[in-house]
Amino acid sequence: MTGPDRGGNASRSGPILEKIQSGGDFHFGDRVTHIHHSTGDASGAAGADLSYDFEKEIDRYCRKAESFHEALPVAGFATHLKVTINLEDIYIPLRAMLDLRGIDEKECFTDAAHAEEMLRRCDADFEIPLIDAFGQAQNRGKKGLIILGDPGSGKTTHLKRMLLWCLKKTPETMGLPRNMLPVFLPLRELETTDASLADFIQTQMKSRHLQTPAGFGAELLDRGNLLILLDGLDEVAELGQREQAVGWIEAAIDDFPDCRFVVTSRFSGYVPTVHFSAKFLEMHVRPLTEEASERFIRNWYAIVERSLARDVDQAQSIAEEKADRLIDRLRDKDFRSARVFELTRNPLLLTNICLVHRHRGSLPRKRARLYRECIDVLIEHWREAKGLAIDISAEDGRRVLQPAAYWLHQEDGRTRATAEELAPVIQPALDAVGWEGGTAERFLNTIRDESGLLTGWSQEHYGFIHLGFQEYLTAREIQRLFIKDLGNTPVLKQLAKYFSDSWWQEVILLLLALEDHSMFEPFMAELVKRTDFWANLQLVDLCLEESTETTVRPFLDVLEAEAGIYTDLWRRQLAALRILERLDGGALETIMERLKNHPYDKIRQWVDERFKEARQEVIHPEPSGYELVLIKGGTFMMGSEENDPEKPVHEVTLPDFYMGRYLVTNEEYARFLKATAYDEPKFWADRKFNQSKQPVVGVSWHDAKKFAEWAGLQLPSEAQWEYACRAGTTTRYSWGDDPDCSRANYGNSQIAKECKDVNPGKTSPVGDYPPNAWGLYDMHGNVWEWCEDQWHNSYEGAPTDGSAWGDDEEKSATRVLR
C-alpha cells in the first residue's frame, strides 16, 4: 500500500501556507584663500574685464551657483502645485553599473535593463554608489565619466548634487582634488562646437542667474582645477553636432589636464559615432531600489507638506501619514504588478505618482487610471506649471498617441519607430483634434522634448518612456475603435486571438479595467467562442480580477447552447461552469437540473459534486469565514512500506474533525494581513501567484500558524491530513494508483510535462480540479501543505490517536509538509 507524498521542511525556511507550489565643510570664505591664478596670460583671459577682484568674483559665483542649483521646482498638477524643493532634502543616492568589458567595440544599449543584461552575460558588470565614481575613475586611470541612464533616472539631479557637494563640502570626499570648482554646462544650450570651451563657459556665466563679468569663464579655465559637468549629450539635437561635441570634449581633456569632466546622456543619444574613448569611465544609472523609492516618497512628502501646511509644526506628522498611505497602496497587489513596480523605480515617474496621490488623496483603484493621470501630468500639467507653452491638451495628446501605441504594439516586441513611420499613423488623429503646431514630426518632438512621455531612443526613433504607457494607450485605442464601429467586433476578434500571447496580456487587462465604457461583455463574448478558451482559465481569472464590471451573460450563452456531440464545446462549457460559479453561484440554479444529463462525463461529475456538497455539514468560523467540512472519524492504515520516512505502516484511529474544503486563498490571507499588519509573504506581488482565488504561497510554518490562530483554527495533524486526503481509499491517489492531469495540477513535475492541458509553473485557483470523495479540493498537487507535526525520520513511536507528534514550542524544529 502506498500513500500521499510526505516531506519535511525547516519551519523558518519552509515554503508556503497550507501549501506550496511544486516545483571639512568647505565654507565660502575658504574658497579663495588657496587659489593661485594669473591674469597676465593674454591668451587665457582674452577679452576679460580685469577691473574686478577675481577671488571675490569666484566667491560670488559660488554663492550664486549654489543658490541657483540647490532648488528643484516641483510643479505639475491640475492644482498648480508649486513648491520649491531643496535638492539636498529630496536627493536619494543613486547606484551605477560600470562597464568593465575592456573592449573598443562601441556597442550601444537601448536602456538600463538591456545594459545590465549584456554586461552580466559577459561577467563585466560592477555596481557601485554613483558618488564613488571619481575614486573608481582615478584608480582605473580615467580622466572623465560618461553617465548613461534612462529618461527620468536622475542624471541631471546627480550632476547638480555633485556641484553642491563641491561647494558645500570638501571635494576630496568625492575623490577629487582640493579646492576644485564645479561648473554646470547644459549641452542643449551649446549653439556651436566651433566655439571654445571658455566661450561656452562664459555664455553660461553671463546668464541672468550668474551674471559674471566678461572673460570670467576664460579666467576660470586659466585657474584650472575645475569640475566640468556637461549635462545632456543626447539633447544636442543634430547627430553631426553631437559627434563634434564628443570630439570637442575629448580635446578639452587634453587641453586642460587638471580639470575633471563628467558627461550625462540618455542611452538613446549614445550611438556608435557618439562615443567617448578609453579616457572616460562608462557608467549606467541603476533603477531605485524598493527601499530608495520609499525614502524618496517620504522625503517628497516631508518637503511638500512643510511648504504648504498652515501649521509647520504639524507638517511632519501630516507628511508621514500621507507617505505611509502611498507606500501601503503601492504594496497592494494591483500596484505590485511588474509594470507599475517599474514605474516606482524611476525618480521622474515616481514623482508623478506622488503628485497624483497628493492631488487625489489616494491612488486610483486601478492602475489603468494611474496611467491616465500620469500621462495627464506629463503632457499638460507639468508643462503648464513650469510656464511652458501648451500646444496640446492632455486629452488631445492621448487621442493622438493612442493610434501610435496600437500600431507599435501590433508587432511583437516593437517599442520604437521613426518619425517617418509614425507620421501617417498619427496624422488623422492630429487632424481630428485640430492641432495647429505643425507637422506630425513636430508633434512627436514636442511630446518628447517637453513632456518626457515619449523618448528618443536614437536620433531618428521614438518610443514611450515606459512600456506600460504603450500598453495603456493601445487599450484605449482598441476601446475607441470598438465604440467608433458601433459595437462591431473585428478589433475584439483579433484581440481574442492574442489572448494567450504574453505580449498582449497587459493590454487586455488594461482594456477590461477602463472605467468609462466596460469592455468585459463584448470581449468575453468573442473569447468564449474560441476553441482554446477552456485551456486559458488562469488568464480568465486575471480578467475577472482586473475588470471594472463583470457579467455572467457570455458564460450563460455557452452553457445554454445545445451540447450536441462536440467535445470542444463541452470543454468550453465546463470552463464556463467554473467561471459562472465564481461570478454568481445563484445564476447556476437555472441550468443545474438540465446539466445533470449532459453528455460530457466531467460536467455530470461536476454537477453531482455540487449536489453532494450542498448536503455536507460545514462551518464558517469568524473572523476568517474559512469553509470547513465535517470529516467523520474512523480507523485507517497510515504510511507506506515504499519510503523509509513513511515506515512503518501503522493503524491510527481518529475522532471526528473539521478540515478546510479549499486551500487558504490570497483573498482570505489578505484579510488576515489587513487585520493584523503581519508581514506580506514572499511572492505576494508575483502575478503568477497573487490572484485572489489562488492559494497563498511563500509563507513559513510560523506564518501559517499565525494565520490559523487569527482565524480561530489550527493546522491539521499529519494523521488528520493523510486520513482526509485518502478519503477512504488505500491507493496512491484518492482516485487510484495512476496520475491524472485532469484531477490535479502537477506543477513543474515530469508528470506535468507529459500533460497537454496544464500551465506549468503556476498555481491553479482553488476548486479548479475535482474534489476527493469527501469534498476536499487540491489534496493532491497544486501546492504543499503545512502540518502541525515536527518532522521525524520514520513513524516509529508515532501517535495512534491522530494527534500531532512533537513539541510545538520548539521554534527551530523542522515541520512536516504534505
Short mmCIF file of N, CA, C and O in Angstrom, two decimals, residues 4 74 77 82 122 272 274 292 297 303 310 314 328 397 435 445 499 532 591 599 607 625 645 690 715 731 736 757:
data_model
loop_
_atom_site.label_atom_id
_atom_site.label_comp_id
_atom_site.label_asym_id
_atom_site.label_seq_id
_atom_site.Cartn_x
_atom_site.Cartn_y
_atom_site.Cartn_z
N PRO A 4 0.01 9.19 0.09
CA PRO A 4 0.37 10.50 -0.45
C PRO A 4 1.77 10.89 -0.02
O PRO A 4 2.26 10.48 1.04
N VAL A 74 8.99 71.68 -8.02
CA VAL A 74 8.07 70.56 -8.09
C VAL A 74 6.73 71.13 -8.46
O VAL A 74 6.03 71.71 -7.65
N PHE A 77 0.64 69.68 -11.51
CA PHE A 77 -0.65 69.01 -11.44
C PHE A 77 -1.77 70.03 -11.61
O PHE A 77 -1.54 71.23 -11.64
N LYS A 82 2.91 74.26 -6.61
CA LYS A 82 4.25 74.80 -6.84
C LYS A 82 4.97 74.86 -5.50
O LYS A 82 4.54 75.57 -4.60
N CYS A 122 28.46 38.78 -19.96
CA CYS A 122 29.91 38.59 -20.16
C CYS A 122 30.69 38.86 -18.88
O CYS A 122 31.91 39.09 -18.92
N PRO A 272 27.04 54.59 -31.84
CA PRO A 272 28.43 54.25 -32.17
C PRO A 272 29.29 55.44 -32.61
O PRO A 272 30.48 55.48 -32.29
N VAL A 274 28.79 58.51 -31.62
CA VAL A 274 28.83 59.44 -30.49
C VAL A 274 29.29 58.62 -29.28
O VAL A 274 28.49 58.13 -28.50
N ALA A 292 14.96 52.64 -1.56
CA ALA A 292 15.23 54.01 -2.02
C ALA A 292 13.94 54.69 -2.48
O ALA A 292 13.74 55.89 -2.25
N ILE A 297 9.72 58.86 -1.46
CA ILE A 297 8.34 59.24 -1.17
C ILE A 297 8.27 60.01 0.15
O ILE A 297 7.61 61.05 0.25
N ILE A 303 8.87 67.51 2.35
CA ILE A 303 9.16 68.84 1.79
C ILE A 303 7.87 69.56 1.39
O ILE A 303 7.67 70.73 1.72
N ARG A 310 -0.36 75.01 7.02
CA ARG A 310 -0.56 76.22 7.80
C ARG A 310 0.20 76.14 9.12
O ARG A 310 0.76 77.13 9.60
N GLN A 314 2.97 70.83 12.56
CA GLN A 314 2.21 69.60 12.28
C GLN A 314 2.60 68.98 10.94
O GLN A 314 2.14 67.88 10.62
N ASP A 328 1.84 52.09 1.44
CA ASP A 328 0.95 50.94 1.64
C ASP A 328 0.15 50.64 0.38
O ASP A 328 -0.06 49.48 0.03
N GLY A 397 -3.68 65.00 -26.55
CA GLY A 397 -2.40 64.29 -26.66
C GLY A 397 -2.58 62.78 -26.57
O GLY A 397 -1.97 62.02 -27.34
N TRP A 435 -4.97 70.08 -34.30
CA TRP A 435 -3.66 70.58 -33.83
C TRP A 435 -3.05 71.51 -34.87
O TRP A 435 -2.98 71.17 -36.06
N ASN A 445 8.26 65.57 -31.58
CA ASN A 445 9.35 66.25 -30.90
C ASN A 445 8.86 67.03 -29.68
O ASN A 445 9.54 67.08 -28.64
N PHE A 499 -5.11 36.15 -26.97
CA PHE A 499 -5.39 36.04 -25.54
C PHE A 499 -4.27 35.38 -24.75
O PHE A 499 -3.93 35.80 -23.65
N ASP A 532 -9.76 27.44 -27.93
CA ASP A 532 -8.75 27.31 -26.88
C ASP A 532 -9.15 28.06 -25.61
O ASP A 532 -8.34 28.19 -24.69
N ILE A 591 -29.84 26.25 -14.55
CA ILE A 591 -29.37 25.27 -15.54
C ILE A 591 -28.86 23.98 -14.91
O ILE A 591 -28.55 23.03 -15.63
N PRO A 599 -24.02 15.18 -21.93
CA PRO A 599 -23.27 14.06 -22.48
C PRO A 599 -21.81 13.99 -22.02
O PRO A 599 -21.17 12.94 -22.14
N VAL A 607 -21.55 18.54 -11.58
CA VAL A 607 -22.88 18.80 -11.03
C VAL A 607 -23.16 17.90 -9.83
O VAL A 607 -23.66 18.35 -8.80
N GLY A 625 -14.09 33.30 8.08
CA GLY A 625 -15.12 32.81 7.21
C GLY A 625 -14.68 31.62 6.37
O GLY A 625 -15.36 31.21 5.43
N PRO A 645 10.86 7.28 5.28
CA PRO A 645 10.20 8.21 6.23
C PRO A 645 8.74 7.85 6.51
O PRO A 645 8.16 8.36 7.47
N ASN A 690 -0.54 35.63 -7.27
CA ASN A 690 -1.21 36.52 -6.32
C ASN A 690 -2.66 36.85 -6.65
O ASN A 690 -3.21 37.80 -6.10
N LEU A 715 -3.57 24.13 12.58
CA LEU A 715 -3.06 23.32 11.48
C LEU A 715 -3.43 21.86 11.73
O LEU A 715 -3.48 21.42 12.88
N THR A 731 -5.31 3.62 -2.17
CA THR A 731 -4.45 3.73 -3.36
C THR A 731 -3.51 4.93 -3.22
O THR A 731 -3.63 5.74 -2.29
N GLY A 736 -7.09 6.53 -7.47
CA GLY A 736 -6.46 5.31 -7.98
C GLY A 736 -4.96 5.39 -7.88
O GLY A 736 -4.41 6.29 -7.22
N ASP A 757 -2.73 19.74 -21.27
CA ASP A 757 -3.64 20.83 -20.90
C ASP A 757 -3.34 21.35 -19.50
O ASP A 757 -4.20 21.46 -18.65
#
